[in-house]
Amino acid sequence: MKIGIIGSGTMGAGIAQVAAQAGNNVVVIDTNETVLNKAKHSLQNTLSKLTEKGKLSAEKAASIFSLISWELSINKLNESDLVIEAIVERLDIKQTLFAALEHIVSEQCILASNTSSLSVTSIASACKLPQRVIGIHFFNPAPVMELVEIVPALQTSQDIVTKSIAMIDSWNKKTVRTKDTPGFIVNRIARPFYSEAIRLYDEGVASIETIDHAMKVYGGFRMGPFELMDLIGHDVNYAVTETVWSSFYFDPRYTPSFTQKRLVEAKWFGRKSGRGFYDYADTAIKHEPELHEESAKEICWRVLVMLINEAANALFLHVASKEDIDLAMTKGVNYPKGLLHWADEKGIAACVEKLDALYEEYHEDRYRCSPLLRKMKASNTNFY
Ligand code: NAI
């Protein structure tokens, strides 16, 4: 297959590597020559490192590298079977690019966007053949993260959906299909992992160290919410929260936090800037978590039940199938279990009772229980 990738930044470079590792011919385009050269050299470095570690033979590394060509003009994409766009996250710029691409590629070529937050439907609307436009959403770093969300636009034909899924599956990825709604599956359902943790901290329930500890020890999460936000970067994480919130017409369920906004304003982005919730200076004082088991379990349960509620509500609104919702959270953000499986394990009635108790305590809409959970409790059914 001939694959075109537009944008050689963080995502484009990673997707190009994935496509070439699967044996495809890849043409990478970037209008910025410096970025393009940087991407080329850093892929060469990555491949040498993989060879040194014995994860890749020298021949395979050389063949992957030789499958990719690096170009400045989209005219070089004329023979593509699939083009994946990974440029700046701006609707007007993406629309202009897609409209221009249609003059270059064949009518059979699939046009995909890696957008995280824009509507694929609105990108497709710029095209003469909007039925061949689709969202193919990789996770960062693309060569490592197994999950890819497949997002048909309203206009996308079933044939294009089927072909896209088959192609990405053959690249050694796990695909899930999602409706074109804000945050798709992962970025929507994961919100409470961050927001409910910050809320607990804001209320003074526990320190960041204690909340992180609770989520790792009692939830089995690889990283605590504060460690993870510091790693992702507050600029990025806050922007996603704000986009999801405004895209949902300011549903209070997704309201961002002032605490995180202030970190962004202070440019305390997290690890990359040396300070976020935690201080990464060598001289920083380390605070130990409080190890009170019952309260740690309670903290973990409150965050978990909010995540379960999001997952259940996404299923309720047919954003994706229950299997895809569970797969997305385990493969896209490494959750230790699928949230709907977890809900069954905890008991649907217990989930509803906890959410109702939170709602009763705060009378805030963010704690409203999904109608699906309530129905399931009444009929005594499980997800699986
Ligand atoms: P980036 O800023 O690292 O790279 C974007 C690249 O596109 C730059 O090198 C820029 O020179 C190039 N570019 C801009 N306009 C162009 C044009 N008209 N033609 C050709 N090249 C152009 O951005 P990043 O982080 O790789 O994101 C790209 C897309 O992927 C965005 O839509 C983003 O929302 C999405 N995404 C990002 C993730 C992340 O964690 N960074 C995760 C999943 C999706």
Short mmCIF file of C-alpha atoms and ligand atoms in Angstrom, two decimals:
data_model
loop_
_atom_site.label_atom_id
_atom_site.label_comp_id
_atom_site.label_asym_id
_atom_site.label_seq_id
_atom_site.Cartn_x
_atom_site.Cartn_y
_atom_site.Cartn_z
CA MET A 1 0.00 0.00 0.00
CA LYS A 2 1.08 3.58 -0.55
CA ILE A 3 0.51 5.75 2.49
CA GLY A 4 0.82 9.52 2.70
CA ILE A 5 1.37 11.23 6.03
CA ILE A 6 1.01 15.01 6.26
CA GLY A 7 2.79 16.65 9.18
CA SER A 8 6.06 15.26 10.53
CA GLY A 9 5.62 16.44 14.11
CA THR A 10 5.09 14.24 17.15
CA MET A 11 2.21 12.27 15.68
CA GLY A 12 3.00 12.28 11.95
CA ALA A 13 6.52 10.94 12.50
CA GLY A 14 5.23 8.19 14.79
CA ILE A 15 2.45 7.15 12.40
CA ALA A 16 4.94 7.06 9.51
CA GLN A 17 7.10 4.65 11.52
CA VAL A 18 4.09 2.42 12.25
CA ALA A 19 3.02 2.37 8.59
CA ALA A 20 6.54 1.55 7.36
CA GLN A 21 7.04 -1.15 10.00
CA ALA A 22 3.94 -2.81 8.55
CA GLY A 23 5.65 -2.88 5.16
CA ASN A 24 3.93 0.04 3.45
CA ASN A 25 5.53 2.61 1.19
CA VAL A 26 5.24 5.91 3.02
CA VAL A 27 5.58 9.50 1.86
CA VAL A 28 5.87 12.02 4.70
CA ILE A 29 5.09 15.66 3.96
CA ASP A 30 5.86 18.72 6.03
CA THR A 31 5.94 22.32 4.86
CA ASN A 32 8.64 23.03 7.43
CA GLU A 33 11.92 21.62 6.12
CA THR A 34 13.67 21.85 9.50
CA VAL A 35 10.95 19.79 11.21
CA LEU A 36 10.97 17.31 8.33
CA ASN A 37 14.73 16.75 8.57
CA LYS A 38 14.52 16.47 12.32
CA ALA A 39 11.83 13.80 12.02
CA LYS A 40 13.94 11.89 9.51
CA HIS A 41 17.02 11.90 11.74
CA SER A 42 15.13 11.06 14.86
CA LEU A 43 13.51 8.06 13.15
CA GLN A 44 16.98 6.90 12.12
CA ASN A 45 18.08 7.19 15.76
CA THR A 46 15.01 5.34 17.01
CA LEU A 47 15.62 2.51 14.57
CA SER A 48 19.32 2.26 15.55
CA LYS A 49 18.34 2.10 19.20
CA LEU A 50 15.84 -0.67 18.49
CA THR A 51 18.59 -2.53 16.61
CA GLU A 52 21.08 -2.07 19.48
CA LYS A 53 18.51 -3.44 21.92
CA GLY A 54 18.01 -6.45 19.67
CA LYS A 55 14.37 -5.61 19.03
CA LEU A 56 14.90 -5.15 15.31
CA SER A 57 17.43 -6.67 12.90
CA ALA A 58 19.70 -4.22 11.10
CA GLU A 59 18.20 -5.37 7.78
CA LYS A 60 14.65 -4.75 8.97
CA ALA A 61 15.60 -1.31 10.31
CA ALA A 62 17.20 -0.40 6.99
CA SER A 63 14.19 -1.64 5.06
CA ILE A 64 11.78 0.36 7.26
CA PHE A 65 13.84 3.49 6.74
CA SER A 66 14.09 2.96 2.99
CA LEU A 67 10.30 2.62 2.68
CA ILE A 68 9.85 6.23 3.75
CA SER A 69 10.45 9.26 1.60
CA TRP A 70 10.41 12.79 3.01
CA GLU A 71 8.91 15.55 0.91
CA LEU A 72 7.86 19.19 1.08
CA SER A 73 4.96 19.20 -1.38
CA ILE A 74 1.64 17.36 -1.15
CA ASN A 75 1.84 16.84 -4.94
CA LYS A 76 4.02 13.83 -4.09
CA LEU A 77 0.95 12.10 -2.65
CA ASN A 78 -0.63 11.50 -6.06
CA GLU A 79 -0.26 7.70 -5.89
CA SER A 80 -1.52 7.27 -2.31
CA ASP A 81 -4.11 4.69 -1.26
CA LEU A 82 -4.52 6.35 2.13
CA VAL A 83 -3.45 9.78 3.37
CA ILE A 84 -3.36 10.51 7.11
CA GLU A 85 -3.24 14.15 8.06
CA ALA A 86 -1.46 15.09 11.31
CA ILE A 87 -0.95 18.84 11.01
CA VAL A 88 -1.82 21.66 13.37
CA GLU A 89 -5.18 21.29 15.16
CA ARG A 90 -7.06 24.04 13.30
CA LEU A 91 -10.29 23.37 11.39
CA ASP A 92 -9.78 26.03 8.71
CA ILE A 93 -6.24 24.83 7.92
CA LYS A 94 -7.28 21.18 7.82
CA GLN A 95 -10.27 21.97 5.58
CA THR A 96 -8.06 23.89 3.12
CA LEU A 97 -5.59 20.99 3.05
CA PHE A 98 -8.29 18.34 2.45
CA ALA A 99 -9.84 20.37 -0.37
CA ALA A 100 -6.40 20.74 -1.99
CA LEU A 101 -5.65 17.02 -1.56
CA GLU A 102 -8.70 16.05 -3.59
CA HIS A 103 -7.08 17.60 -6.68
CA ILE A 104 -4.00 15.43 -6.20
CA VAL A 105 -5.08 11.95 -5.13
CA SER A 106 -7.23 9.42 -7.00
CA GLU A 107 -10.95 9.13 -6.24
CA GLN A 108 -10.30 5.83 -4.46
CA CYS A 109 -7.81 7.29 -1.99
CA ILE A 110 -9.00 7.38 1.63
CA LEU A 111 -8.48 10.74 3.33
CA ALA A 112 -8.01 10.48 7.09
CA SER A 113 -7.44 12.96 9.88
CA ASN A 114 -5.64 12.25 13.15
CA THR A 115 -7.52 15.07 14.85
CA SER A 116 -8.15 14.70 18.60
CA SER A 117 -10.75 17.36 19.08
CA LEU A 118 -12.23 18.58 15.83
CA SER A 119 -15.35 17.15 14.24
CA VAL A 120 -14.39 14.80 11.41
CA THR A 121 -17.75 15.64 9.84
CA SER A 122 -16.75 19.29 9.56
CA ILE A 123 -13.41 18.36 7.96
CA ALA A 124 -15.22 16.07 5.48
CA SER A 125 -17.61 18.88 4.59
CA ALA A 126 -14.76 20.69 2.81
CA CYS A 127 -14.43 17.81 0.31
CA LYS A 128 -16.18 17.03 -2.97
CA LEU A 129 -16.20 13.35 -1.98
CA PRO A 130 -16.86 13.59 1.76
CA GLN A 131 -17.77 9.88 1.88
CA ARG A 132 -14.05 8.96 1.66
CA VAL A 133 -13.08 11.07 4.67
CA ILE A 134 -12.61 9.41 8.08
CA GLY A 135 -10.95 9.99 11.46
CA ILE A 136 -8.04 7.66 12.26
CA HIS A 137 -6.93 8.71 15.71
CA PHE A 138 -3.61 7.39 17.03
CA PHE A 139 -2.31 7.84 20.55
CA ASN A 140 1.02 9.32 21.58
CA PRO A 141 3.58 7.76 21.13
CA ALA A 142 2.04 6.15 18.05
CA PRO A 143 4.63 3.34 17.68
CA VAL A 144 4.03 2.25 21.30
CA MET A 145 0.33 2.76 21.96
CA GLU A 146 -1.73 -0.06 20.48
CA LEU A 147 -5.06 1.72 20.26
CA VAL A 148 -6.45 3.54 17.23
CA GLU A 149 -9.90 5.11 17.26
CA ILE A 150 -11.73 4.90 13.93
CA VAL A 151 -14.13 7.81 13.60
CA PRO A 152 -16.54 7.79 10.67
CA ALA A 153 -17.88 11.24 9.81
CA LEU A 154 -21.60 11.57 9.23
CA GLN A 155 -20.81 11.39 5.49
CA THR A 156 -18.35 8.44 5.53
CA SER A 157 -19.38 5.37 3.51
CA GLN A 158 -19.45 1.94 5.15
CA ASP A 159 -16.96 0.69 2.57
CA ILE A 160 -14.39 3.28 3.68
CA VAL A 161 -14.97 2.38 7.34
CA THR A 162 -14.43 -1.33 6.62
CA LYS A 163 -11.32 -0.70 4.53
CA SER A 164 -9.82 1.68 7.11
CA ILE A 165 -10.35 -0.78 9.96
CA ALA A 166 -8.83 -3.65 7.95
CA MET A 167 -5.83 -1.55 7.03
CA ILE A 168 -5.06 -0.26 10.53
CA ASP A 169 -5.64 -3.72 12.05
CA SER A 170 -3.00 -5.04 9.64
CA TRP A 171 -0.56 -2.46 11.07
CA ASN A 172 -0.55 -4.36 14.36
CA LYS A 173 -2.94 -1.96 16.06
CA LYS A 174 -6.20 -2.49 17.93
CA THR A 175 -9.00 -0.49 16.40
CA VAL A 176 -12.18 0.67 18.07
CA ARG A 177 -15.03 2.37 16.28
CA THR A 178 -16.51 5.54 17.73
CA LYS A 179 -19.15 8.10 16.90
CA ASP A 180 -17.92 11.53 15.84
CA THR A 181 -18.56 13.14 19.23
CA PRO A 182 -16.21 15.32 21.34
CA GLY A 183 -13.24 13.44 22.79
CA PHE A 184 -14.29 10.27 20.89
CA ILE A 185 -13.96 7.41 23.43
CA VAL A 186 -10.74 7.85 25.40
CA ASN A 187 -10.50 11.61 25.79
CA ARG A 188 -14.13 11.74 26.87
CA ILE A 189 -14.25 8.87 29.33
CA ALA A 190 -10.86 9.65 30.92
CA ARG A 191 -11.85 13.16 32.05
CA PRO A 192 -12.84 12.26 35.65
CA PHE A 193 -9.49 10.55 36.26
CA TYR A 194 -8.05 14.05 36.26
CA SER A 195 -10.99 16.24 37.26
CA GLU A 196 -12.26 14.20 40.20
CA ALA A 197 -8.72 13.82 41.53
CA ILE A 198 -8.23 17.60 41.39
CA ARG A 199 -11.62 18.09 42.99
CA LEU A 200 -10.62 15.85 45.92
CA TYR A 201 -7.41 17.83 46.27
CA ASP A 202 -9.27 21.17 46.05
CA GLU A 203 -11.64 20.05 48.79
CA GLY A 204 -8.66 19.22 50.96
CA VAL A 205 -9.66 15.57 51.21
CA ALA A 206 -6.06 14.49 50.61
CA SER A 207 -2.69 15.57 49.25
CA ILE A 208 -1.62 14.91 45.67
CA GLU A 209 0.81 12.26 46.95
CA THR A 210 -1.98 10.49 48.83
CA ILE A 211 -4.41 10.59 45.89
CA ASP A 212 -1.74 9.28 43.49
CA HIS A 213 -0.85 6.56 45.97
CA ALA A 214 -4.53 5.58 46.41
CA MET A 215 -5.13 5.26 42.66
CA LYS A 216 -2.02 3.14 42.14
CA VAL A 217 -2.31 0.87 45.15
CA TYR A 218 -6.09 0.40 45.32
CA GLY A 219 -6.96 1.04 41.68
CA GLY A 220 -4.00 -0.65 40.04
CA PHE A 221 -3.39 2.35 37.76
CA ARG A 222 0.19 2.59 36.51
CA MET A 223 0.42 6.26 37.38
CA GLY A 224 -1.54 8.49 39.72
CA PRO A 225 -3.62 11.32 38.18
CA PHE A 226 -1.23 14.07 39.28
CA GLU A 227 1.86 12.24 38.07
CA LEU A 228 0.11 11.54 34.78
CA MET A 229 -1.06 15.14 34.28
CA ASP A 230 2.49 16.31 35.00
CA LEU A 231 3.75 13.88 32.37
CA ILE A 232 1.17 14.77 29.72
CA GLY A 233 1.74 18.48 30.39
CA HIS A 234 -0.90 20.76 31.87
CA ASP A 235 -1.02 22.90 28.73
CA VAL A 236 -2.12 19.83 26.74
CA ASN A 237 -4.29 18.19 29.43
CA TYR A 238 -6.07 21.41 30.36
CA ALA A 239 -6.72 22.24 26.69
CA VAL A 240 -8.33 18.82 26.13
CA THR A 241 -10.57 19.27 29.19
CA GLU A 242 -11.61 22.74 28.10
CA THR A 243 -12.33 21.59 24.53
CA VAL A 244 -14.41 18.63 25.70
CA TRP A 245 -16.31 20.89 28.12
CA SER A 246 -17.10 23.61 25.57
CA SER A 247 -17.90 21.03 22.87
CA PHE A 248 -20.49 19.52 25.20
CA TYR A 249 -22.20 22.90 25.44
CA PHE A 250 -20.61 23.46 28.84
CA ASP A 251 -22.02 20.37 30.48
CA PRO A 252 -20.94 20.73 34.15
CA ARG A 253 -19.85 17.09 34.05
CA TYR A 254 -16.71 18.26 32.25
CA THR A 255 -16.02 21.61 33.91
CA PRO A 256 -12.26 22.31 34.02
CA SER A 257 -10.52 23.28 37.25
CA PHE A 258 -9.06 26.64 38.25
CA THR A 259 -6.28 24.80 40.02
CA GLN A 260 -5.06 23.34 36.74
CA LYS A 261 -5.70 26.58 34.86
CA ARG A 262 -3.42 28.43 37.29
CA LEU A 263 -0.65 25.88 36.68
CA VAL A 264 -0.93 26.60 32.96
CA GLU A 265 -0.91 30.36 33.57
CA ALA A 266 2.22 30.00 35.70
CA LYS A 267 3.76 27.87 32.93
CA TRP A 268 4.10 25.05 35.43
CA PHE A 269 3.41 22.55 32.69
CA GLY A 270 4.75 19.53 34.56
CA ARG A 271 7.84 17.44 33.94
CA LYS A 272 8.81 19.24 30.75
CA SER A 273 9.05 22.59 32.58
CA GLY A 274 10.46 21.16 35.81
CA ARG A 275 7.37 21.88 37.84
CA GLY A 276 3.68 21.04 37.79
CA PHE A 277 1.74 19.60 40.70
CA TYR A 278 5.10 18.15 41.72
CA ASP A 279 8.44 19.93 41.82
CA TYR A 280 11.06 18.10 39.75
CA ALA A 281 14.08 20.06 40.99
CA ASP A 282 16.80 17.90 42.57
CA THR A 283 16.47 19.97 45.71
CA ALA A 284 12.69 19.54 45.97
CA ILE A 285 11.31 18.18 49.22
CA LYS A 286 9.47 14.91 48.82
CA HIS A 287 6.19 14.49 50.67
CA GLU A 288 5.06 11.04 51.65
CA PRO A 289 1.47 9.87 51.12
CA GLU A 290 -0.73 9.35 54.14
CA LEU A 291 -1.29 5.67 54.43
CA HIS A 292 -4.74 5.44 55.90
CA GLU A 293 -6.20 2.45 54.10
CA GLU A 294 -9.91 3.18 54.45
CA SER A 295 -9.69 6.77 53.27
CA ALA A 296 -7.35 5.81 50.41
CA LYS A 297 -9.85 3.18 49.27
CA GLU A 298 -12.63 5.75 49.44
CA ILE A 299 -10.64 8.22 47.32
CA CYS A 300 -10.00 5.56 44.71
CA TRP A 301 -13.64 4.46 44.67
CA ARG A 302 -14.89 8.02 44.15
CA VAL A 303 -12.65 8.57 41.10
CA LEU A 304 -13.38 5.10 39.76
CA VAL A 305 -17.15 5.43 40.04
CA MET A 306 -16.99 8.71 38.13
CA LEU A 307 -15.03 6.96 35.37
CA ILE A 308 -17.53 4.10 35.33
CA ASN A 309 -20.36 6.62 35.06
CA GLU A 310 -18.70 8.23 32.02
CA ALA A 311 -18.14 4.85 30.38
CA ALA A 312 -21.73 3.80 31.04
CA ASN A 313 -23.07 7.06 29.69
CA ALA A 314 -20.96 6.79 26.53
CA LEU A 315 -22.51 3.35 26.00
CA PHE A 316 -25.97 4.75 26.78
CA LEU A 317 -25.48 7.35 24.03
CA HIS A 318 -24.10 4.77 21.56
CA VAL A 319 -20.69 6.42 21.28
CA ALA A 320 -19.18 2.93 20.96
CA SER A 321 -19.87 -0.72 21.82
CA LYS A 322 -19.20 -1.94 25.36
CA GLU A 323 -16.30 -4.09 24.12
CA ASP A 324 -14.74 -1.12 22.32
CA ILE A 325 -15.21 1.16 25.34
CA ASP A 326 -13.38 -1.32 27.55
CA LEU A 327 -10.66 -1.99 24.98
CA ALA A 328 -10.14 1.74 24.39
CA MET A 329 -9.43 2.47 28.04
CA THR A 330 -7.10 -0.49 28.54
CA LYS A 331 -5.13 0.07 25.32
CA GLY A 332 -5.39 3.86 24.91
CA VAL A 333 -4.59 4.90 28.48
CA ASN A 334 -3.42 1.60 30.01
CA TYR A 335 -6.20 1.26 32.58
CA PRO A 336 -5.78 -2.01 34.47
CA LYS A 337 -9.32 -3.15 33.57
CA GLY A 338 -12.14 -2.18 31.26
CA LEU A 339 -14.42 0.21 33.14
CA LEU A 340 -17.63 -1.68 32.32
CA HIS A 341 -16.09 -4.96 33.46
CA TRP A 342 -15.00 -3.12 36.58
CA ALA A 343 -18.56 -1.85 37.12
CA ASP A 344 -19.85 -5.44 37.04
CA GLU A 345 -17.19 -6.44 39.53
CA LYS A 346 -18.02 -3.60 41.91
CA GLY A 347 -21.76 -4.19 41.46
CA ILE A 348 -24.05 -1.92 39.46
CA ALA A 349 -26.16 -1.16 42.54
CA ALA A 350 -23.06 -0.06 44.49
CA CYS A 351 -22.08 2.27 41.63
CA VAL A 352 -25.52 3.89 41.52
CA GLU A 353 -25.64 4.24 45.29
CA LYS A 354 -22.22 5.92 45.38
CA LEU A 355 -23.12 8.35 42.58
CA ASP A 356 -26.44 9.17 44.24
CA ALA A 357 -24.67 9.76 47.55
CA LEU A 358 -22.28 12.19 45.83
CA TYR A 359 -25.18 13.92 44.14
CA GLU A 360 -27.07 14.12 47.41
CA GLU A 361 -24.01 15.62 49.10
CA TYR A 362 -23.21 18.27 46.48
CA HIS A 363 -26.35 18.76 44.38
CA GLU A 364 -24.04 19.31 41.42
CA ASP A 365 -24.84 18.06 37.97
CA ARG A 366 -21.39 16.51 37.52
CA TYR A 367 -22.48 13.74 39.88
CA ARG A 368 -25.65 12.79 38.00
CA CYS A 369 -25.88 9.07 37.49
CA SER A 370 -26.19 7.74 33.94
CA PRO A 371 -29.74 6.57 33.19
CA LEU A 372 -28.23 3.34 31.89
CA LEU A 373 -26.74 2.45 35.28
CA ARG A 374 -30.01 3.29 36.98
CA LYS A 375 -31.99 1.09 34.57
CA MET A 376 -29.51 -1.74 35.03
CA LYS A 377 -29.77 -1.51 38.79
CA ALA A 378 -33.57 -1.67 38.58
CA SER A 379 -33.49 -4.71 36.31
CA ASN A 380 -30.57 -6.29 38.17
CA THR A 381 -28.46 -6.73 35.03
CA ASN A 382 -24.74 -6.52 34.30
CA PHE A 383 -22.75 -5.26 31.32
CA TYR A 384 -21.34 -8.72 30.60
P1 NAI B 1 3.02 18.94 15.88
O1 NAI B 1 2.92 20.39 16.08
O2 NAI B 1 4.06 18.17 16.60
O3 NAI B 1 3.20 18.65 14.31
C1 NAI B 1 2.45 19.25 13.30
C2 NAI B 1 3.32 19.36 12.05
O4 NAI B 1 2.50 19.72 10.93
C3 NAI B 1 4.41 20.44 12.16
O5 NAI B 1 5.65 19.84 11.90
C4 NAI B 1 4.04 21.46 11.06
O6 NAI B 1 5.18 21.98 10.42
C5 NAI B 1 3.24 20.62 10.12
N1 NAI B 1 2.27 21.36 9.32
C6 NAI B 1 1.44 22.35 9.74
N2 NAI B 1 0.65 22.74 8.74
C7 NAI B 1 0.98 21.99 7.65
C8 NAI B 1 0.52 21.92 6.31
N3 NAI B 1 -0.48 22.70 5.89
N4 NAI B 1 1.08 21.01 5.47
C9 NAI B 1 2.06 20.21 5.91
N5 NAI B 1 2.56 20.24 7.17
C10 NAI B 1 2.02 21.12 8.02
O7 NAI B 1 1.56 18.35 16.18
P2 NAI B 1 1.15 16.91 16.72
O8 NAI B 1 1.18 16.91 18.19
O9 NAI B 1 1.88 15.87 15.97
O10 NAI B 1 -0.40 16.86 16.31
C11 NAI B 1 -0.82 16.69 14.98
C12 NAI B 1 -2.28 16.29 14.95
O11 NAI B 1 -2.47 15.10 15.70
C13 NAI B 1 -3.24 17.31 15.56
O12 NAI B 1 -4.44 17.27 14.84
C14 NAI B 1 -3.44 16.78 16.96
O13 NAI B 1 -4.66 17.18 17.52
C15 NAI B 1 -3.43 15.29 16.73
N6 NAI B 1 -3.04 14.45 17.87
C16 NAI B 1 -2.03 14.81 18.71
C17 NAI B 1 -1.68 13.99 19.78
C18 NAI B 1 -0.56 14.34 20.69
O14 NAI B 1 -0.49 13.75 21.78
N7 NAI B 1 0.32 15.25 20.34
C19 NAI B 1 -2.40 12.72 20.03
C20 NAI B 1 -3.37 12.38 19.02
C21 NAI B 1 -3.70 13.25 18.02
#
